[in-house]
Structure formats: structure tokens, C-alpha cells
Short mmCIF file of C-alpha atoms and ligand atoms in Angstrom, two decimals:
data_model
loop_
_atom_site.label_atom_id
_atom_site.label_comp_id
_atom_site.label_asym_id
_atom_site.label_seq_id
_atom_site.Cartn_x
_atom_site.Cartn_y
_atom_site.Cartn_z
CA MET B 1 238.18 -26.62 60.78
CA LYS B 2 237.73 -23.24 62.39
CA VAL B 3 238.79 -21.63 65.63
CA ILE B 4 236.10 -19.33 66.98
CA LYS B 5 237.15 -17.08 69.83
CA PHE B 6 234.79 -14.99 71.96
CA GLY B 7 235.98 -12.10 74.12
CA GLY B 8 234.71 -11.14 77.57
CA THR B 9 231.78 -9.00 76.46
CA SER B 10 230.71 -11.70 73.99
CA VAL B 11 230.19 -14.05 76.94
CA GLY B 12 229.31 -11.41 79.54
CA THR B 13 225.55 -12.03 79.79
CA ALA B 14 223.19 -14.96 79.34
CA ASP B 15 221.85 -13.39 76.13
CA ALA B 16 225.36 -13.04 74.77
CA ILE B 17 226.08 -16.70 75.53
CA ARG B 18 222.87 -17.71 73.73
CA GLN B 19 224.12 -15.73 70.77
CA VAL B 20 227.49 -17.51 70.98
CA GLU B 21 225.73 -20.86 70.80
CA LYS B 22 223.97 -19.83 67.58
CA ILE B 23 227.23 -18.67 66.02
CA VAL B 24 229.02 -21.92 66.92
CA ARG B 25 226.09 -24.00 65.69
CA ASN B 26 226.29 -22.24 62.31
CA ALA B 27 230.05 -22.63 62.05
CA GLY B 28 229.96 -26.19 60.76
CA PRO B 29 231.40 -29.36 62.27
CA GLY B 30 234.68 -29.71 64.12
CA SER B 31 235.14 -26.16 65.37
CA LEU B 32 237.21 -25.16 68.36
CA THR B 33 235.56 -22.48 70.51
CA VAL B 34 238.00 -20.46 72.64
CA VAL B 35 236.42 -18.25 75.29
CA SER B 36 237.56 -15.46 77.57
CA ALA B 37 236.43 -15.10 81.14
CA PHE B 38 233.09 -13.28 81.53
CA SER B 39 233.62 -9.52 81.19
CA CYS B 40 235.25 -7.89 84.26
CA ILE B 41 236.04 -11.23 85.94
CA THR B 42 239.79 -11.16 85.27
CA ASN B 43 239.82 -7.62 86.68
CA ALA B 44 238.01 -8.83 89.81
CA LEU B 45 240.50 -11.68 90.23
CA THR B 46 243.36 -9.22 89.78
CA ARG B 47 241.86 -7.08 92.55
CA THR B 48 241.56 -10.16 94.73
CA ILE B 49 245.28 -10.81 94.33
CA THR B 50 246.12 -7.17 95.06
CA LEU B 51 244.05 -7.29 98.26
CA MET B 52 245.83 -10.48 99.29
CA ARG B 53 249.17 -8.80 98.70
CA GLN B 54 247.98 -5.91 100.88
CA GLY B 55 247.21 -8.40 103.64
CA ASN B 56 243.47 -7.80 103.41
CA ALA B 57 241.97 -11.29 103.51
CA PRO B 58 238.38 -10.22 104.33
CA GLU B 59 238.11 -7.97 101.28
CA ALA B 60 239.87 -10.48 99.08
CA LEU B 61 237.28 -13.04 100.13
CA ALA B 62 234.48 -10.55 99.48
CA GLU B 63 235.83 -9.86 95.98
CA LEU B 64 235.90 -13.61 95.31
CA ASP B 65 232.33 -13.91 96.60
CA GLY B 66 231.35 -11.40 93.92
CA VAL B 67 233.05 -13.54 91.27
CA GLU B 68 231.17 -16.62 92.48
CA GLU B 69 227.86 -14.78 92.60
CA ARG B 70 228.23 -13.60 89.00
CA HIS B 71 228.75 -17.16 87.79
CA ARG B 72 225.95 -18.51 89.96
CA ALA B 73 223.57 -15.97 88.49
CA MET B 74 224.64 -16.92 84.97
CA ILE B 75 224.09 -20.63 85.69
CA ALA B 76 220.63 -19.87 87.05
CA GLU B 77 219.69 -17.66 84.13
CA LEU B 78 220.80 -20.26 81.60
CA GLY B 79 218.99 -22.99 83.56
CA LEU B 80 222.11 -25.17 83.76
CA PRO B 81 222.16 -28.42 85.74
CA ALA B 82 223.38 -28.96 89.30
CA ALA B 83 226.63 -30.43 88.00
CA THR B 84 227.61 -27.07 86.54
CA ALA B 85 226.81 -25.34 89.82
CA CYS B 86 228.86 -27.92 91.76
CA PHE B 87 231.84 -27.54 89.46
CA THR B 88 231.68 -23.78 89.92
CA ALA B 89 231.40 -23.98 93.69
CA ASP B 90 234.31 -26.45 93.89
CA THR B 91 236.52 -24.33 91.65
CA VAL B 92 235.85 -21.17 93.62
CA ASP B 93 236.26 -23.02 96.92
CA ARG B 94 239.72 -24.10 95.93
CA VAL B 95 240.72 -20.46 95.44
CA ARG B 96 238.94 -19.45 98.62
CA GLY B 97 241.01 -22.01 100.49
CA LEU B 98 244.22 -20.37 99.31
CA ILE B 99 243.35 -16.87 100.45
CA PRO B 100 243.92 -16.95 104.23
CA ALA B 101 247.27 -18.73 104.12
CA LEU B 102 248.74 -16.83 101.19
CA THR B 103 247.54 -13.52 102.60
CA ALA B 104 249.04 -14.31 105.99
CA LEU B 105 252.33 -15.25 104.35
CA GLY B 106 252.21 -11.90 102.57
CA ASP B 107 253.70 -13.52 99.51
CA VAL B 108 251.40 -14.15 96.60
CA THR B 109 253.91 -15.39 94.05
CA PRO B 110 253.34 -14.90 90.31
CA ARG B 111 252.81 -18.64 90.19
CA ALA B 112 250.02 -18.49 92.76
CA ALA B 113 248.54 -15.45 91.02
CA ASP B 114 248.27 -17.36 87.74
CA THR B 115 246.43 -20.19 89.45
CA ILE B 116 243.92 -17.66 90.78
CA LEU B 117 243.63 -15.74 87.48
CA ALA B 118 242.96 -18.96 85.56
CA THR B 119 239.68 -19.34 87.44
CA GLY B 120 237.87 -16.93 85.08
CA GLU B 121 238.45 -18.99 81.94
CA THR B 122 238.09 -22.31 83.78
CA LEU B 123 234.60 -21.29 84.83
CA SER B 124 233.46 -19.53 81.65
CA SER B 125 234.51 -22.39 79.37
CA ARG B 126 232.75 -24.98 81.51
CA ILE B 127 229.53 -22.95 81.79
CA ILE B 128 229.50 -22.33 78.04
CA VAL B 129 230.03 -25.96 77.07
CA ASP B 130 227.29 -27.01 79.48
CA HIS B 131 224.97 -24.48 77.87
CA PHE B 132 225.84 -25.87 74.42
CA ALA B 133 225.04 -29.39 75.62
CA LEU B 134 221.74 -28.30 77.13
CA GLN B 135 220.79 -26.78 73.78
CA GLY B 136 221.47 -30.11 72.10
CA LEU B 137 224.70 -29.02 70.43
CA ASP B 138 227.20 -31.87 70.36
CA ALA B 139 230.02 -30.23 72.31
CA THR B 140 232.80 -31.27 74.64
CA HIS B 141 235.29 -29.45 76.85
CA ILE B 142 239.05 -29.55 76.83
CA ASP B 143 241.14 -28.04 79.62
CA ALA B 144 243.47 -25.62 77.81
CA ARG B 145 246.21 -26.66 80.25
CA GLU B 146 246.38 -30.04 78.54
CA VAL B 147 247.34 -28.54 75.19
CA LEU B 148 248.61 -25.00 75.60
CA ILE B 149 252.06 -25.84 76.95
CA THR B 150 254.22 -22.90 77.98
CA ASP B 151 257.38 -22.05 79.86
CA ALA B 152 257.21 -20.97 83.51
CA SER B 153 257.21 -17.17 82.98
CA PHE B 154 254.12 -16.71 85.11
CA GLY B 155 251.92 -13.80 84.07
CA ALA B 156 253.36 -13.72 80.56
CA ALA B 157 254.11 -17.32 79.70
CA GLN B 158 255.76 -18.13 76.38
CA PRO B 159 254.17 -20.92 74.36
CA ASP B 160 256.20 -23.99 73.40
CA THR B 161 255.04 -24.54 69.84
CA ALA B 162 256.47 -28.04 69.46
CA LEU B 163 254.87 -29.32 72.67
CA ILE B 164 251.58 -27.61 71.77
CA GLU B 165 251.53 -29.29 68.37
CA GLU B 166 252.17 -32.68 69.89
CA ALA B 167 249.49 -32.23 72.58
CA VAL B 168 247.02 -30.95 70.01
CA ARG B 169 247.63 -34.00 67.82
CA CYS B 170 247.15 -36.45 70.67
CA LYS B 171 244.39 -34.78 72.64
CA LEU B 172 242.53 -32.11 70.69
CA LEU B 173 242.32 -33.34 67.09
CA PRO B 174 240.58 -36.61 68.05
CA LEU B 175 237.93 -34.61 69.94
CA LEU B 176 237.43 -32.31 66.96
CA THR B 177 236.74 -35.23 64.67
CA ARG B 178 234.25 -36.76 67.08
CA HIS B 179 232.31 -33.65 68.15
CA ARG B 180 230.67 -30.76 66.41
CA ALA B 181 232.28 -28.31 68.84
CA VAL B 182 235.11 -28.38 71.37
CA VAL B 183 235.30 -25.60 73.95
CA ALA B 184 238.47 -24.36 75.68
CA GLY B 185 239.29 -21.42 77.91
CA GLY B 186 241.67 -18.87 76.41
CA TYR B 187 244.48 -17.09 78.26
CA ILE B 188 245.55 -20.10 80.32
CA GLY B 189 248.14 -22.77 79.80
CA ALA B 190 250.46 -24.97 81.81
CA THR B 191 254.12 -25.87 82.01
CA PRO B 192 255.16 -29.35 80.83
CA GLN B 193 254.94 -30.32 84.53
CA GLY B 194 251.30 -29.19 84.62
CA VAL B 195 251.69 -25.97 86.63
CA THR B 196 249.06 -23.40 85.59
CA THR B 197 250.28 -20.33 83.68
CA THR B 198 248.66 -17.37 81.92
CA LEU B 199 249.67 -15.70 78.67
CA GLY B 200 249.21 -12.12 79.89
CA ARG B 201 246.17 -9.85 79.88
CA GLY B 202 244.10 -10.08 76.73
CA GLY B 203 245.80 -13.42 76.05
CA SER B 204 242.77 -15.25 74.70
CA ASP B 205 243.41 -13.98 71.17
CA TYR B 206 246.88 -15.42 71.47
CA SER B 207 245.46 -18.78 72.61
CA ALA B 208 243.11 -18.79 69.64
CA ALA B 209 245.90 -18.03 67.15
CA LEU B 210 248.26 -20.59 68.67
CA LEU B 211 245.61 -23.30 68.58
CA ALA B 212 244.51 -22.32 65.07
CA ALA B 213 248.12 -22.71 63.92
CA ALA B 214 248.49 -26.04 65.73
CA ILE B 215 245.34 -27.61 64.29
CA GLY B 216 245.93 -26.09 60.83
CA ALA B 217 242.58 -24.30 60.95
CA ASP B 218 241.28 -22.74 57.78
CA GLU B 219 240.12 -19.66 59.66
CA CYS B 220 240.54 -18.05 63.07
CA GLN B 221 237.55 -15.92 64.00
CA ILE B 222 237.84 -13.33 66.77
CA TRP B 223 234.33 -12.36 67.90
CA THR B 224 234.11 -9.10 69.79
CA ASP B 225 231.63 -6.26 70.29
CA VAL B 226 232.43 -4.06 67.27
CA ASP B 227 232.12 -4.57 63.50
CA GLY B 228 235.84 -5.23 62.98
CA ILE B 229 238.55 -2.65 62.34
CA MET B 230 237.26 0.75 61.25
CA THR B 231 238.65 3.29 58.76
CA CYS B 232 238.93 5.65 61.71
CA ASP B 233 237.84 6.06 65.33
CA PRO B 234 234.04 6.53 65.06
CA ARG B 235 234.08 8.86 68.06
CA ILE B 236 235.78 11.43 65.82
CA ILE B 237 234.47 10.31 62.44
CA PRO B 238 230.89 9.09 62.77
CA ALA B 239 231.00 8.09 59.09
CA ALA B 240 233.88 5.69 59.73
CA ARG B 241 233.22 2.25 58.34
CA THR B 242 234.60 -1.24 58.59
CA VAL B 243 237.73 -2.09 56.64
CA PRO B 244 236.82 -5.33 54.87
CA ARG B 245 240.34 -6.62 54.31
CA LEU B 246 243.71 -5.77 55.81
CA THR B 247 247.21 -7.22 55.61
CA TYR B 248 248.98 -8.24 58.75
CA ASP B 249 251.45 -5.34 58.34
CA GLU B 250 248.61 -2.86 58.03
CA ALA B 251 246.94 -4.25 61.14
CA ALA B 252 250.23 -3.98 63.00
CA GLU B 253 250.66 -0.32 62.02
CA LEU B 254 247.11 0.42 63.07
CA ALA B 255 247.45 -1.21 66.45
CA PHE B 256 250.71 0.59 67.03
CA PHE B 257 248.89 3.89 66.58
CA GLY B 258 246.24 3.08 69.06
CA ALA B 259 243.49 1.05 67.36
CA LYS B 260 242.43 -1.20 70.20
CA VAL B 261 240.56 -4.04 68.54
CA LEU B 262 243.48 -6.36 68.10
CA HIS B 263 247.03 -6.77 69.29
CA PRO B 264 248.85 -7.93 66.15
CA LEU B 265 251.52 -9.92 67.99
CA THR B 266 248.81 -12.13 69.42
CA ILE B 267 247.51 -13.23 66.03
CA PHE B 268 250.93 -13.71 64.47
CA PRO B 269 251.03 -17.51 64.96
CA ALA B 270 247.93 -17.86 62.76
CA VAL B 271 248.95 -15.31 60.14
CA ARG B 272 252.41 -16.86 59.80
CA LYS B 273 250.75 -20.11 58.80
CA GLY B 274 248.61 -18.34 56.24
CA ILE B 275 245.43 -18.71 58.31
CA PRO B 276 243.11 -15.70 57.86
CA VAL B 277 242.05 -14.02 61.09
CA VAL B 278 238.57 -12.54 60.89
CA ILE B 279 237.26 -10.00 63.39
CA ARG B 280 233.50 -10.15 63.81
CA ASN B 281 230.75 -8.71 65.98
CA THR B 282 228.90 -11.16 68.23
CA PHE B 283 226.02 -8.71 68.42
CA ALA B 284 225.79 -8.22 64.63
CA PRO B 285 226.64 -11.69 63.36
CA ASP B 286 225.58 -10.97 59.78
CA HIS B 287 228.20 -8.26 59.45
CA PRO B 288 231.22 -9.69 57.59
CA GLY B 289 233.74 -7.84 59.80
CA THR B 290 237.42 -7.44 58.93
CA ARG B 291 239.67 -10.11 57.45
CA VAL B 292 243.36 -9.94 58.34
CA ILE B 293 245.57 -11.90 55.97
CA ALA B 294 249.29 -12.33 55.36
CA GLN B 295 249.35 -10.80 51.90
CA ASN B 296 246.80 -8.82 50.01
CA GLY B 297 247.77 -9.58 46.42
CA ASN B 298 247.27 -6.43 44.41
CA ASP B 299 245.00 -4.63 46.81
CA ARG B 300 246.71 -1.26 47.03
CA ARG B 301 243.86 0.69 48.54
CA LEU B 302 244.21 2.93 51.54
CA LYS B 303 242.83 1.21 54.59
CA ALA B 304 242.54 3.49 57.56
CA ILE B 305 243.60 6.53 59.52
CA ALA B 306 245.15 6.05 62.91
CA PHE B 307 246.23 8.64 65.41
CA GLN B 308 247.79 8.99 68.79
CA ARG B 309 247.58 11.91 71.18
CA GLY B 310 250.01 12.85 73.93
CA ILE B 311 253.13 12.80 71.79
CA THR B 312 256.34 14.61 72.68
CA VAL B 313 258.83 15.62 69.99
CA LEU B 314 262.53 16.10 70.71
CA HIS B 315 264.72 17.94 68.21
CA ILE B 316 268.48 17.53 68.52
CA ARG B 317 270.62 19.88 66.43
CA SER B 318 274.35 19.72 66.15
CA ASN B 319 276.95 20.82 63.67
CA ARG B 320 278.97 17.84 64.81
CA MET B 321 276.47 15.74 62.98
CA LEU B 322 277.61 17.15 59.65
CA GLY B 323 279.45 14.39 57.88
CA ALA B 324 280.02 12.50 61.13
CA TYR B 325 279.23 8.93 61.87
CA GLY B 326 278.11 7.56 65.19
CA PHE B 327 275.97 10.59 66.00
CA LEU B 328 272.63 8.86 65.47
CA ALA B 329 273.89 5.89 67.45
CA ALA B 330 274.79 8.21 70.33
CA VAL B 331 271.31 9.76 70.24
CA PHE B 332 269.53 6.41 70.27
CA THR B 333 271.76 5.14 73.04
CA VAL B 334 270.30 7.86 75.27
CA PHE B 335 266.79 6.56 74.64
CA ARG B 336 267.89 3.00 75.17
CA ASP B 337 269.59 3.89 78.45
CA HIS B 338 266.33 5.41 79.68
CA ARG B 339 264.24 2.50 78.33
CA THR B 340 262.08 4.86 76.31
CA PRO B 341 260.80 3.67 72.94
CA VAL B 342 261.13 6.05 70.03
CA ASP B 343 258.29 6.03 67.51
CA LEU B 344 258.88 8.33 64.56
CA VAL B 345 262.29 9.58 63.46
CA THR B 346 263.31 12.14 60.85
CA THR B 347 266.81 13.38 60.16
CA SER B 348 268.47 16.09 58.14
CA GLU B 349 272.15 16.79 57.75
CA VAL B 350 272.39 18.69 61.04
CA SER B 351 269.38 17.64 63.06
CA ILE B 352 267.33 14.70 64.19
CA SER B 353 263.76 14.74 65.47
CA VAL B 354 262.15 11.86 67.33
CA THR B 355 258.79 11.29 68.96
CA ILE B 356 258.10 9.51 72.21
CA ASP B 357 254.88 8.94 74.10
CA ASP B 358 256.36 7.78 77.39
CA THR B 359 257.69 10.90 79.11
CA ALA B 360 258.56 9.32 82.46
CA HIS B 361 262.27 9.96 81.83
CA LEU B 362 261.97 13.07 79.70
CA ASP B 363 264.07 15.32 81.96
CA ALA B 364 266.92 12.85 82.24
CA ILE B 365 266.80 12.18 78.50
CA THR B 366 266.96 15.91 77.76
CA VAL B 367 269.98 16.36 80.01
CA ASP B 368 271.83 13.50 78.33
CA LEU B 369 270.94 14.71 74.83
CA MET B 370 272.23 18.21 75.63
CA ARG B 371 275.73 16.71 75.68
CA LEU B 372 275.23 15.90 71.99
CA GLY B 373 273.73 19.13 70.72
CA GLU B 374 271.02 21.74 71.13
CA VAL B 375 267.79 20.18 72.30
CA SER B 376 264.26 21.48 72.06
CA VAL B 377 261.15 19.74 73.30
CA GLU B 378 257.60 20.14 72.01
CA GLN B 379 254.78 18.65 74.01
CA GLY B 380 251.06 18.36 73.24
CA ARG B 381 251.64 16.84 69.80
CA ALA B 382 249.77 14.12 67.97
CA ILE B 383 250.70 11.61 65.28
CA VAL B 384 248.31 10.99 62.41
CA SER B 385 248.97 8.09 60.05
CA LEU B 386 247.42 7.14 56.77
CA ILE B 387 247.72 3.39 56.39
CA GLY B 388 247.60 1.22 53.30
CA ASP B 389 249.90 -1.32 51.69
CA GLY B 390 252.04 -0.25 48.74
CA MET B 391 251.51 3.42 49.43
CA ARG B 392 254.64 4.56 47.64
CA GLU B 393 253.66 2.89 44.41
CA THR B 394 250.43 4.78 44.29
CA ALA B 395 251.32 8.03 42.58
CA GLY B 396 249.93 11.19 44.00
CA ILE B 397 248.80 10.03 47.42
CA GLY B 398 251.45 12.11 49.17
CA ALA B 399 250.51 15.20 47.15
CA ARG B 400 246.82 14.73 47.90
CA PHE B 401 247.57 14.09 51.55
CA PHE B 402 249.49 17.33 52.05
CA ASN B 403 247.13 19.32 49.90
CA THR B 404 244.28 18.17 52.12
CA LEU B 405 246.18 19.48 55.13
CA ARG B 406 246.85 22.96 53.72
CA THR B 407 245.26 24.57 56.76
CA VAL B 408 247.13 22.48 59.30
CA ASN B 409 250.66 23.12 60.48
CA VAL B 410 252.51 19.88 59.83
CA GLY B 411 255.68 19.15 61.82
CA MET B 412 257.56 15.95 61.21
CA VAL B 413 256.76 13.73 58.26
CA SER B 414 257.68 10.09 58.02
CA VAL B 415 257.04 7.58 55.28
CA GLY B 416 257.38 4.11 56.67
CA ALA B 417 259.98 1.87 55.06
CA SER B 418 257.34 -0.83 55.03
CA GLU B 419 255.48 1.32 52.47
CA VAL B 420 252.46 0.93 54.65
CA ASN B 421 252.08 4.34 56.16
CA ILE B 422 252.63 8.09 55.94
CA SER B 423 252.76 9.69 59.35
CA ILE B 424 252.79 13.32 60.36
CA VAL B 425 253.16 15.13 63.63
CA ILE B 426 250.82 18.03 64.33
CA ALA B 427 249.61 19.98 67.33
CA GLU B 428 247.11 18.05 69.40
CA ARG B 429 244.57 20.84 69.06
CA ASP B 430 244.58 20.37 65.25
CA LEU B 431 244.06 16.63 65.49
CA GLU B 432 240.31 16.33 64.98
CA GLU B 433 240.30 18.75 62.08
CA ALA B 434 243.21 16.98 60.37
CA VAL B 435 241.62 13.57 60.80
CA ARG B 436 238.33 14.85 59.42
CA LEU B 437 240.00 16.41 56.39
CA ILE B 438 241.94 13.24 55.61
CA HIS B 439 238.93 10.98 56.08
CA ASN B 440 236.85 13.21 53.80
CA GLU B 441 239.49 13.19 51.12
CA PHE B 442 240.38 9.51 51.09
CA PHE B 443 237.47 7.56 52.52
CA ASP B 444 234.20 9.36 52.09
CA GLY B 445 234.21 8.95 48.34
CA GLY B 446 234.47 5.19 48.74
CA ALA B 447 238.22 5.12 48.07
CA ALA B 448 238.86 2.45 50.67
N1 LIG L 501 240.35 -12.80 80.53
C1 LIG L 501 241.68 -12.34 80.17
C2 LIG L 501 241.75 -10.83 80.33
O1 LIG L 501 240.76 -10.20 80.61
C3 LIG L 501 242.10 -12.78 78.82
C4 LIG L 501 241.26 -12.25 77.68
O2 LIG L 501 240.11 -11.86 77.85
O3 LIG L 501 241.75 -12.28 76.54
O4 LIG L 501 242.80 -10.28 80.18
MG1 LIG L 502 239.81 -9.20 75.91
#
């Protein structure tokens, strides 16, 4: 059994949906298809809610009209039956009915917002299953709210794994044995009492991983619009190529440094159960994509370069630090008090350097740190990370890395305790050159 998830752009046009049908047809029997809302629809629904909160019912209604029109056009283009059109009209009408009263009350609660946001996946999943049926694919629909049971934290609901497993056993598994494909909307769930919730923006990957774990799938495929995870951002390195295989830890490091394809927390439920998560391109279905797995055996190759711009470095120097305890704790307390995450840290006997990317509280942080020692702040920095499992066991990588960067002024250096990455801090203006040098050295010769 497989879970096959399609993101917004993969279901954004009639041609894309036709492509989705081919992919599902080829996936073998008993697959669960999880779909996002059509591209831009969740954004439009979010705008609708904002307009309601601003008391602007006419524009909220107009925004919703746009949402309806987009689905109507899709139904027409796919030649779907009247029943699909009726379902769509009814679903949108129910939201339309809420707008005047909620707007007048001036109180669109998170609970009401989730009911409105769920419309995108409710509609996309129904339209897609109806298209499958029309193409003669044996498919049925399941309302994700019947199986994806969550708590009542509207807007970022937490799944209840035990209840999900039970619901999946009773309601979803029987459908999967009877039909070639079952289709569900991602992103949405419900409380045990049946109140609609959402898992947070981009939550369809999370739905897919949770359901893959619950059905014990042998693979969870995430279909998107790129060929998987790349060795580097192709906007800087046109020769970047797909990383065929990656451990979960490597994927997490990459995402942390800005690779946007996947949020690792969202696939954790699948990876924890040993289910491989494969990222594939809907528009290049023959490309094998990237496989994310729990453990990579003996694969010690370097995987990718990640980077992040807009980094600020703070250096704190104090002789009090010499031989003292509690100094680092005092420094980190300042960051905690200002709710600012620290990314890289390096220390010496008398100084500590940290990087942050959120500078909203920089001034206040600096003032507080000045009580602990001399503080200097460098802005306009960038972090570059070389990522690959078991880096420290591979002799000579560090030497090659720094040799490659002879011409670049390297600030902080950090070797992750997870042995998955070496990170450096450099000036933002040196970023592209540094990334190019590292990619040339480690990836162009086919090292990855
Ligand atoms: N449609 C939702 C969003 O745009 C969920 C998703 O696509 O994963 O955030
Ligand atoms: Mg998405």
C-alpha cells in the first residue's frame, strides 16, 4: 500500500489533474491519494477570512466568488458531471452563508476560520475523485475528518495518533482493500466531536505522513513541481542535481537552512515507522526524485549544500567567563527571554559567538548581553552548510572544505554534533562565490 500526496501546483490545472490520474493509475492497487487544495486557493480563503475580520463582507464575498469560479472552471474543463458541480455549489454556499453574520459580529474565531479554510481540500479532493471515476479508475472518496482526528487547537491542530489508527482501521482500510484508489483531502481533520480543524499551512504533507504511518504504508510519495531535493539551489548553481537518497537527519538539516521542498517535522510520523518518503515531480514522473529514509546504512557521501542569508552574529567576550560556570546559561537566558532562536554557536575560553536570523529584538538583546560582557554585532552575514551523514568519519573533508575557501574570509565554524554538517559564517557578499567553490569541489566531480 502506498500513500501518494499531491501538492497545490500538482492539482492546479486540468492538465495537472490528468497527470495525477495517470500517476495514481500506475501506482498499483489500494493506494491512498492525499491532495492539497488547488494552488492559491488556501491563500484566497485566508484573504476571505481577513476581509471578514476587517468587517468587509462585500469583498469577502467577492473573494469567495473567485474561489467558486476557479472550481467551476475546473469542473467544466474536466467535463465532470452535474453532481460534482452541485456538490461544489453547495459547499461554497455554506461558507457564503456564514460571511454576513460572522462579519457583522466582527469575530471570526479560529474555529470558524478552520471551517472556511477546509473548503479548499474538501472541493479539490471531491473534484479529483470524480475525475478518476470518469476516467474509469476504480476510486472512492473519504472525508479526512472521519479519520484524521485531532485536538481542538484550531489552525495548528495536533493529531491524536491512537484515535487516527482506530479510525483508519475501521473506516479507511476496508475501502483500500475494495478500491484501487481512495482519495482524501490533506490539511484538514476534526476533533473527536467532529468539529473541523486544520493542521497548519502546508499541512497536507503532514496528513500524508500521518495516514501512511496509520495504514502501515510501504511508501509515502510527495509529488510536487521539482525533481526532489537538489545538491544546491539551482538559482545559484545551475549544475545542481537531485540528491537520490537522504537520511531524515540530513533532510532536517537542509530544511533548517532554507531548502523549501519539505518540512521535516511533517514527514516524521512516516519516517519514525521506517516508511520511506519519496519526493517526486508530477510534471516529470519518470524522474526518480529523492528518497528520504530513517537510516542510510553505510552511505557516507556528501549530500548537499545549504545556505541562509540575512544572518546576524553576536560576539560576547568576558574575562568572567574564564573558568566560570553559568556564563553560557546566562547568555542563552537572554535569548530565551526575548524569544529569539539561536542557530549556530561557537565558544572559546573567553568568548561566545552566536547567530540569529530573527532580529526583531536585537537592540534589547544587545542591551541585556552588555551586562555580561563586551558585545559586538555583525550584520549582513550568511551561513553555508555542507551536509552529509557521518561527515566526521570521512577523513579530509574538513581540510578540503577550508582549502576550497582559501579566498573567502570565514568567520564562525561549527561542526554539528549530529555529524551531519559543517557550517561556516561568511559575509553575505561572498555567499555566491563560496557556494560555487564548494559545489565545484564536492559535487561537480560526481562525489555526491
Ligand atoms: N492547502 C494548504 C496550504 O496551502 C495545505 C497544503 O497545501 O499542504 O497551506
Ligand atoms: Mg503546499
